[in-house]
Amino acid sequence: MTKTNSTMFQFVIIFMLTLMIQLSDESEFLVDRSKTGLIHVPKDLSLKTTILNISQNYISELRTSDILSLSKLRILIISHNRIQYLDISVFQFNQELEYLDLSHNELEKISCHPTVNLRHLDLSFNAFDALPICKEIGNMSQLQFLGLSATQLQKSSVLPIAHLHINKILLVLGDSYGEKEEPESLQDLNTESLHIVFPTRKEYHFILDVSVSTAVSLELSNIKCVVNRCPYFLNVLSKLQKNSRLSSLTLNNIETDWYSFIMILQLVWHTSIEYFSISNVTLQGYPDFRDFDYSNTSLKALSVHQVVTNVFRFPQNYIYTIFSNMNIQNFTVSGTHMLHMVCPSQMSPFQHLDFSNNLLTDIVFNDCENLAKLKTLSLQMNQLKKLVNIAHMTKKMKSLQQLDISQNSLGYDKSEGYCPWAISLLSLNMSSNILTESVFRCLPPRVKILDLHSNKIKNIPKDITGLEDLQELNIASNDLAHLPGCGAFSSLSVLIIDNNAISNPSAHFFQSCQKIKSIKAGDNPFHCTCELREFIQSIGQVSSEVVEGWPDSYECDYPESYKGTLLKDFRVSPLSCSTALLMVTIGVIGLVLAVTVTVLCIYFDLPWYLRMVFQWTRTRRRARHIPSCELQKTFQFHAFISYSEHDSAWVKNELLPNLEKEGIQICLHERNFVPGKSIVENIINCIEKSYKSIFVLSPNFVQSEWCHYELYFAHHNLFHEGSNNLILILLEPIPKYSVPSSYHKLKSLMAQRTYLEWPKEKSKHGLFWANLRASILIKLMEQAKEIDHVHS
Ligand SMILES: *[C@@H]1O[C@H](CO)[C@@H](O)[C@H](O)[C@H]1NC(C)=O
Ligand SMILES: *[C@@H]1O[C@H](CO)[C@@H](O)[C@H](O)[C@H]1NC(C)=O
Ligand SMILES: *[C@@H]1O[C@H](CO)[C@@H](O)[C@H](O)[C@H]1NC(C)=O
Ligand SMILES: *[C@@H]1O[C@H](CO)[C@@H](O)[C@H](O)[C@H]1NC(C)=O
Ligand SMILES: *[C@@H]1O[C@H](CO)[C@@H](O)[C@H](O)[C@H]1NC(C)=O
Ligand SMILES: *[C@@H]1O[C@H](CO)[C@@H](O)[C@H](O)[C@H]1NC(C)=O
């Protein structure tokens, strides 16, 4: 079973590896050697190359041997080189080749080859005289793009490709075009989109008919007609009316006069064209003040981009009136020096107006009722100043949903009063202005998308109301110090607030903003302190897609030691952050300590140990540096032991063996009994022969034995207060009341508490004996020293 499984597993692995190799084989292998000063096709190309870019070099020749080995080559870009002649048969071994860009070379001639079947062939911007259309191109059944260039056009030269349906044809006419023109030469082109580039800087005197019947989209570049009001070009345009398929016209790089410009518009108005775009226009002269015929148009969208005019000293209202009354849906005028736009004189069909990048001021569309169908308006990059004026402007635009007034100099101050925004307004772009927090008192009530990035907002006022519909708020690149909650914006789902001055974002953000789907708060100067920890934790609790740019654009800015650390990697111990936790921890540790000490005291008698250890160490300290040979000089015994008969079992079984095994010599009055003497005499004899006197104290001892000693001590002042010669062992506790009041000595000795207590627990016995022996020996040593001292 296991064996078959592992075989299966190996098989799957091998299969997957094979698949991966095949897949990687099929993926593109791009070699970019553009702009490298090549004068030949490089020889060191990988055989895997599928895309080769050798554009912008100095290559003048392409040979079979250059590319023979590149059997996988699909895309070859040799534009902007110096190739003058090409035999397409050089590609006969590159069977995969489908995209060939030879534009911007110096080609005068090509020879074709039947086996090459391209999708994209660009021969534009070359030096061909006649169209470089050989009959083999007619066999390129896949051809989608064909770029051509010529200085002469002949109807016959187009025929080989007349049967192909090509998506786009680019035709670049050389500088000497127009000498022997055949107006009908393009009629047989079969293409959806035609782009003709006329010779630059050459007056438009052409009669070429550009209304190719198959074309849906037509683009004409470089039209210069500044003399005689452009009759040739207007004539060419008027022919477009024939072609009812044409729906899109683009004119680039036009140099003309105001009259012709209006005429161009007028002509296009009566064609089938729906989308008309004019860009890069240079205008001269003055317009003729004549009526514009708006009737019968197919036009839906007109765009005018980049207009430069050297004369604007005429009543411009004429132009503005023509523009504002256009009966189209979409109208764009951008990148012009347009100063104003008037209100349409009747209800306008305008739905989308883009007047970005002009010089419009606050009075634009002031009090204009006829833009009630307008849905979107862009006044981006103009000269707008007061937000309240713009709000007034929208008041009567009943359908306005989107307004872009970004990149102006808009400001708003509360004192400027109420902002009567169009109630329909849903999206408002006010980015890149000079608005402050007071803008929150001048917002459309139902706005859903609000872009306020790059302004001067320092905070979001707490008391704002009525933004329940707001879904997207971009307030990046302002001066906000705090992350706002969603109190005022209960529908907020997208918040962009990066590049502000937020150092301690609130951890309650996600609680407050239940509907948030995306927040982008990176690139703020985060202070990596305890408070931030909670915010980081709260990020950890939401799905990672919600926090945009996490973790890379969230870095600590402070303290210095954490600068540049990703918030993701910022760690600080919980203890150092929470005072409460710290107090609790200290409390708990204290409590544990107290309990331990108590337990030790109660169960293990810690004080006893401490006392013992204290005595032991004291004795040890004193014992240092005393030579042992000086011991046992004068006395016969080390110690005399006195005890009650009642305790004799303990003395004989415990005390004696433990002392004598260490070589301590003991005098016992019954053992070392001198016959013929009384007990007291014997005892005194023993005391006098011993360094030490050990008394084993117990209630019995106090009652039966101590009387001998009280008397003795009274006569011989041998044991003065604090004397070292006495060692008291407390075998059993002696209640104070049981000591007769006449025993002064005993009382004073016991009061000093210098006795050794006999512990009941076996585990403590070792320490007890050690301590006792040390006491005997140290006292011996000291005595020996003292004696020495006296003798010398
Ligand atoms: C080829 O290189 C030129 C110049 O670097 C570049 O502009 C062009 O986009 C490149 N073309 C492709 C398809 O990579
Ligand atoms: C074009 O292709 C057809 C058949 O596919 C072939 O008969 C004809 O010779 C080819 N013409 C040229 C010019 O290659
Ligand atoms: C605009 O058109 C002029 C000729 O009318 C041309 O010289 C210039 O390069 C064009 N500018 C752009 C950006 O196409
Ligand atoms: C408007 O177009 C229709 C057909 O499309 C035509 O019959 C009519 O004459 C045109 N009217 C004008 C004023 O051009
Ligand atoms: C008009 O402009 C709007 C917004 O830019 C666009 O969505 C729409 O497709 C345009 N309509 C036409 C007919 O170009
Ligand atoms: C607002 O306009 C700016 C350009 O000024 C643009 O980058 C931004 O995407 C626009 N915002 C929205 C929400 O469309």
PDB file of N, CA, C and O in Angstrom, residues 203 223-231 233-234 254-265 278 281-288 307-311 314 318-319:
ATOM      1  N   GLU A 203       1.889  72.914 -46.290  1.00  0.00           N
ATOM      2  CA  GLU A 203       0.529  73.440 -46.438  1.00  0.00           C
ATOM      3  C   GLU A 203      -0.387  72.375 -47.032  1.00  0.00           C
ATOM      4  O   GLU A 203      -0.001  71.624 -47.930  1.00  0.00           O
ATOM      5  N   ILE A 223      -2.100  68.665 -40.074  1.00  0.00           N
ATOM      6  CA  ILE A 223      -2.896  69.424 -41.035  1.00  0.00           C
ATOM      7  C   ILE A 223      -2.555  70.897 -40.857  1.00  0.00           C
ATOM      8  O   ILE A 223      -2.846  71.495 -39.822  1.00  0.00           O
ATOM      9  N   LYS A 224      -1.880  71.387 -41.855  1.00  0.00           N
ATOM     10  CA  LYS A 224      -1.490  72.785 -41.767  1.00  0.00           C
ATOM     11  C   LYS A 224      -2.207  73.534 -42.884  1.00  0.00           C
ATOM     12  O   LYS A 224      -1.921  73.322 -44.062  1.00  0.00           O
ATOM     13  N   CYS A 225      -3.158  74.381 -42.504  1.00  0.00           N
ATOM     14  CA  CYS A 225      -3.804  75.170 -43.537  1.00  0.00           C
ATOM     15  C   CYS A 225      -4.121  76.540 -42.977  1.00  0.00           C
ATOM     16  O   CYS A 225      -5.161  76.749 -42.356  1.00  0.00           O
ATOM     17  N   VAL A 226      -3.182  77.410 -43.158  1.00  0.00           N
ATOM     18  CA  VAL A 226      -3.312  78.732 -42.557  1.00  0.00           C
ATOM     19  C   VAL A 226      -3.573  79.823 -43.602  1.00  0.00           C
ATOM     20  O   VAL A 226      -3.861  80.950 -43.248  1.00  0.00           O
ATOM     21  N   VAL A 227      -3.430  79.453 -44.885  1.00  0.00           N
ATOM     22  CA  VAL A 227      -3.760  80.478 -45.897  1.00  0.00           C
ATOM     23  C   VAL A 227      -5.080  80.119 -46.583  1.00  0.00           C
ATOM     24  O   VAL A 227      -5.451  78.951 -46.671  1.00  0.00           O
ATOM     25  N   ASN A 228      -5.775  81.138 -46.990  1.00  0.00           N
ATOM     26  CA  ASN A 228      -7.017  80.958 -47.751  1.00  0.00           C
ATOM     27  C   ASN A 228      -8.094  80.134 -47.063  1.00  0.00           C
ATOM     28  O   ASN A 228      -8.895  79.485 -47.705  1.00  0.00           O
ATOM     29  N   ARG A 229      -8.087  80.117 -45.792  1.00  0.00           N
ATOM     30  CA  ARG A 229      -9.139  79.452 -45.026  1.00  0.00           C
ATOM     31  C   ARG A 229      -9.332  77.983 -45.379  1.00  0.00           C
ATOM     32  O   ARG A 229     -10.434  77.455 -45.377  1.00  0.00           O
ATOM     33  N   CYS A 230      -8.210  77.361 -45.719  1.00  0.00           N
ATOM     34  CA  CYS A 230      -8.165  75.900 -45.715  1.00  0.00           C
ATOM     35  C   CYS A 230      -9.160  75.202 -46.662  1.00  0.00           C
ATOM     36  O   CYS A 230      -9.799  74.229 -46.288  1.00  0.00           O
ATOM     37  N   PRO A 231      -9.292  75.638 -47.899  1.00  0.00           N
ATOM     38  CA  PRO A 231     -10.323  75.042 -48.761  1.00  0.00           C
ATOM     39  C   PRO A 231     -10.113  73.556 -49.029  1.00  0.00           C
ATOM     40  O   PRO A 231     -11.066  72.800 -49.092  1.00  0.00           O
ATOM     41  N   PHE A 233      -8.649  71.158 -47.259  1.00  0.00           N
ATOM     42  CA  PHE A 233      -8.975  70.254 -46.151  1.00  0.00           C
ATOM     43  C   PHE A 233     -10.484  70.224 -45.904  1.00  0.00           C
ATOM     44  O   PHE A 233     -11.071  69.158 -45.681  1.00  0.00           O
ATOM     45  N   LEU A 234     -11.102  71.384 -45.960  1.00  0.00           N
ATOM     46  CA  LEU A 234     -12.555  71.414 -45.757  1.00  0.00           C
ATOM     47  C   LEU A 234     -13.263  70.588 -46.838  1.00  0.00           C
ATOM     48  O   LEU A 234     -14.223  69.882 -46.565  1.00  0.00           O
ATOM     49  N   ILE A 254      -3.027  70.283 -35.683  1.00  0.00           N
ATOM     50  CA  ILE A 254      -3.648  71.150 -36.678  1.00  0.00           C
ATOM     51  C   ILE A 254      -3.162  72.572 -36.482  1.00  0.00           C
ATOM     52  O   ILE A 254      -3.173  73.083 -35.367  1.00  0.00           O
ATOM     53  N   GLU A 255      -2.785  73.158 -37.566  1.00  0.00           N
ATOM     54  CA  GLU A 255      -2.435  74.565 -37.536  1.00  0.00           C
ATOM     55  C   GLU A 255      -3.390  75.249 -38.499  1.00  0.00           C
ATOM     56  O   GLU A 255      -3.342  74.996 -39.703  1.00  0.00           O
ATOM     57  N   THR A 256      -4.281  76.075 -37.983  1.00  0.00           N
ATOM     58  CA  THR A 256      -5.272  76.677 -38.866  1.00  0.00           C
ATOM     59  C   THR A 256      -5.790  77.980 -38.260  1.00  0.00           C
ATOM     60  O   THR A 256      -5.198  78.506 -37.314  1.00  0.00           O
ATOM     61  N   ASP A 257      -6.886  78.496 -38.817  1.00  0.00           N
ATOM     62  CA  ASP A 257      -7.441  79.734 -38.283  1.00  0.00           C
ATOM     63  C   ASP A 257      -8.804  79.475 -37.662  1.00  0.00           C
ATOM     64  O   ASP A 257      -9.391  78.417 -37.846  1.00  0.00           O
ATOM     65  N   TRP A 258      -9.296  80.480 -36.950  1.00  0.00           N
ATOM     66  CA  TRP A 258     -10.565  80.315 -36.240  1.00  0.00           C
ATOM     67  C   TRP A 258     -11.711  79.987 -37.203  1.00  0.00           C
ATOM     68  O   TRP A 258     -12.544  79.140 -36.931  1.00  0.00           O
ATOM     69  N   TYR A 259     -11.719  80.653 -38.327  1.00  0.00           N
ATOM     70  CA  TYR A 259     -12.785  80.419 -39.293  1.00  0.00           C
ATOM     71  C   TYR A 259     -12.823  78.950 -39.706  1.00  0.00           C
ATOM     72  O   TYR A 259     -13.861  78.293 -39.626  1.00  0.00           O
ATOM     73  N   SER A 260     -11.649  78.418 -40.081  1.00  0.00           N
ATOM     74  CA  SER A 260     -11.608  77.033 -40.549  1.00  0.00           C
ATOM     75  C   SER A 260     -11.950  76.066 -39.420  1.00  0.00           C
ATOM     76  O   SER A 260     -12.576  75.035 -39.649  1.00  0.00           O
ATOM     77  N   PHE A 261     -11.520  76.437 -38.252  1.00  0.00           N
ATOM     78  CA  PHE A 261     -11.784  75.575 -37.108  1.00  0.00           C
ATOM     79  C   PHE A 261     -13.293  75.407 -36.886  1.00  0.00           C
ATOM     80  O   PHE A 261     -13.799  74.292 -36.755  1.00  0.00           O
ATOM     81  N   ILE A 262     -14.009  76.546 -36.914  1.00  0.00           N
ATOM     82  CA  ILE A 262     -15.468  76.481 -36.753  1.00  0.00           C
ATOM     83  C   ILE A 262     -16.091  75.724 -37.931  1.00  0.00           C
ATOM     84  O   ILE A 262     -17.016  74.940 -37.763  1.00  0.00           O
ATOM     85  N   MET A 263     -15.523  75.934 -39.097  1.00  0.00           N
ATOM     86  CA  MET A 263     -16.033  75.243 -40.280  1.00  0.00           C
ATOM     87  C   MET A 263     -15.830  73.730 -40.186  1.00  0.00           C
ATOM     88  O   MET A 263     -16.685  72.953 -40.603  1.00  0.00           O
ATOM     89  N   ILE A 264     -14.678  73.365 -39.661  1.00  0.00           N
ATOM     90  CA  ILE A 264     -14.422  71.925 -39.471  1.00  0.00           C
ATOM     91  C   ILE A 264     -15.503  71.340 -38.566  1.00  0.00           C
ATOM     92  O   ILE A 264     -16.112  70.310 -38.876  1.00  0.00           O
ATOM     93  N   LEU A 265     -15.753  72.029 -37.448  1.00  0.00           N
ATOM     94  CA  LEU A 265     -16.806  71.562 -36.532  1.00  0.00           C
ATOM     95  C   LEU A 265     -18.147  71.452 -37.266  1.00  0.00           C
ATOM     96  O   LEU A 265     -18.857  70.467 -37.153  1.00  0.00           O
ATOM     97  N   ILE A 278     -10.229  66.436 -31.327  1.00  0.00           N
ATOM     98  CA  ILE A 278      -9.225  67.283 -31.966  1.00  0.00           C
ATOM     99  C   ILE A 278      -8.151  67.553 -30.927  1.00  0.00           C
ATOM    100  O   ILE A 278      -8.464  67.987 -29.813  1.00  0.00           O
ATOM    101  N   VAL A 281      -3.963  71.906 -31.327  1.00  0.00           N
ATOM    102  CA  VAL A 281      -4.432  72.868 -32.330  1.00  0.00           C
ATOM    103  C   VAL A 281      -3.739  74.211 -32.123  1.00  0.00           C
ATOM    104  O   VAL A 281      -3.607  74.678 -30.997  1.00  0.00           O
ATOM    105  N   THR A 282      -3.271  74.777 -33.197  1.00  0.00           N
ATOM    106  CA  THR A 282      -2.772  76.147 -33.138  1.00  0.00           C
ATOM    107  C   THR A 282      -3.714  77.010 -33.985  1.00  0.00           C
ATOM    108  O   THR A 282      -3.942  76.707 -35.155  1.00  0.00           O
ATOM    109  N   LEU A 283      -4.282  78.026 -33.345  1.00  0.00           N
ATOM    110  CA  LEU A 283      -5.300  78.824 -34.029  1.00  0.00           C
ATOM    111  C   LEU A 283      -4.809  80.244 -34.274  1.00  0.00           C
ATOM    112  O   LEU A 283      -4.165  80.849 -33.430  1.00  0.00           O
ATOM    113  N   GLN A 284      -5.174  80.738 -35.476  1.00  0.00           N
ATOM    114  CA  GLN A 284      -4.811  82.118 -35.825  1.00  0.00           C
ATOM    115  C   GLN A 284      -6.069  82.863 -36.236  1.00  0.00           C
ATOM    116  O   GLN A 284      -7.124  82.263 -36.399  1.00  0.00           O
ATOM    117  N   GLY A 285      -5.942  84.148 -36.478  1.00  0.00           N
ATOM    118  CA  GLY A 285      -7.032  84.930 -37.062  1.00  0.00           C
ATOM    119  C   GLY A 285      -8.218  85.112 -36.145  1.00  0.00           C
ATOM    120  O   GLY A 285      -8.145  84.868 -34.938  1.00  0.00           O
ATOM    121  N   TYR A 286      -9.324  85.587 -36.756  1.00  0.00           N
ATOM    122  CA  TYR A 286     -10.537  85.861 -35.998  1.00  0.00           C
ATOM    123  C   TYR A 286     -11.678  85.039 -36.555  1.00  0.00           C
ATOM    124  O   TYR A 286     -11.722  84.750 -37.748  1.00  0.00           O
ATOM    125  N   PRO A 287     -12.597  84.683 -35.720  1.00  0.00           N
ATOM    126  CA  PRO A 287     -13.762  83.962 -36.250  1.00  0.00           C
ATOM    127  C   PRO A 287     -14.713  84.897 -36.990  1.00  0.00           C
ATOM    128  O   PRO A 287     -14.759  86.096 -36.706  1.00  0.00           O
ATOM    129  N   ASP A 288     -15.418  84.352 -37.937  1.00  0.00           N
ATOM    130  CA  ASP A 288     -16.527  85.100 -38.565  1.00  0.00           C
ATOM    131  C   ASP A 288     -17.735  84.872 -37.690  1.00  0.00           C
ATOM    132  O   ASP A 288     -17.987  83.758 -37.264  1.00  0.00           O
ATOM    133  N   VAL A 307      -5.190  73.508 -27.078  1.00  0.00           N
ATOM    134  CA  VAL A 307      -5.371  74.549 -28.086  1.00  0.00           C
ATOM    135  C   VAL A 307      -4.493  75.734 -27.726  1.00  0.00           C
ATOM    136  O   VAL A 307      -4.484  76.193 -26.585  1.00  0.00           O
ATOM    137  N   VAL A 308      -3.724  76.184 -28.665  1.00  0.00           N
ATOM    138  CA  VAL A 308      -2.933  77.392 -28.471  1.00  0.00           C
ATOM    139  C   VAL A 308      -3.459  78.412 -29.470  1.00  0.00           C
ATOM    140  O   VAL A 308      -3.675  78.089 -30.631  1.00  0.00           O
ATOM    141  N   THR A 309      -3.686  79.591 -28.992  1.00  0.00           N
ATOM    142  CA  THR A 309      -4.128  80.610 -29.937  1.00  0.00           C
ATOM    143  C   THR A 309      -3.317  81.868 -29.694  1.00  0.00           C
ATOM    144  O   THR A 309      -3.007  82.213 -28.560  1.00  0.00           O
ATOM    145  N   ASN A 310      -2.927  82.490 -30.778  1.00  0.00           N
ATOM    146  CA  ASN A 310      -2.128  83.692 -30.596  1.00  0.00           C
ATOM    147  C   ASN A 310      -3.001  84.949 -30.591  1.00  0.00           C
ATOM    148  O   ASN A 310      -2.544  86.010 -30.249  1.00  0.00           O
ATOM    149  N   VAL A 311      -4.244  84.785 -30.992  1.00  0.00           N
ATOM    150  CA  VAL A 311      -5.145  85.935 -30.959  1.00  0.00           C
ATOM    151  C   VAL A 311      -6.347  85.595 -30.088  1.00  0.00           C
ATOM    152  O   VAL A 311      -7.002  84.582 -30.312  1.00  0.00           O
ATOM    153  N   PHE A 314     -10.855  89.138 -29.396  1.00  0.00           N
ATOM    154  CA  PHE A 314     -12.154  89.333 -30.048  1.00  0.00           C
ATOM    155  C   PHE A 314     -13.188  88.972 -29.001  1.00  0.00           C
ATOM    156  O   PHE A 314     -12.851  88.317 -28.008  1.00  0.00           O
ATOM    157  N   TYR A 318     -18.667  84.807 -28.461  1.00  0.00           N
ATOM    158  CA  TYR A 318     -19.121  84.122 -29.671  1.00  0.00           C
ATOM    159  C   TYR A 318     -18.723  82.645 -29.623  1.00  0.00           C
ATOM    160  O   TYR A 318     -19.538  81.750 -29.837  1.00  0.00           O
ATOM    161  N   ILE A 319     -17.438  82.395 -29.312  1.00  0.00           N
ATOM    162  CA  ILE A 319     -16.943  81.017 -29.231  1.00  0.00           C
ATOM    163  C   ILE A 319     -17.642  80.266 -28.105  1.00  0.00           C
ATOM    164  O   ILE A 319     -18.111  79.138 -28.280  1.00  0.00           O
TER     165      ILE A 319
END
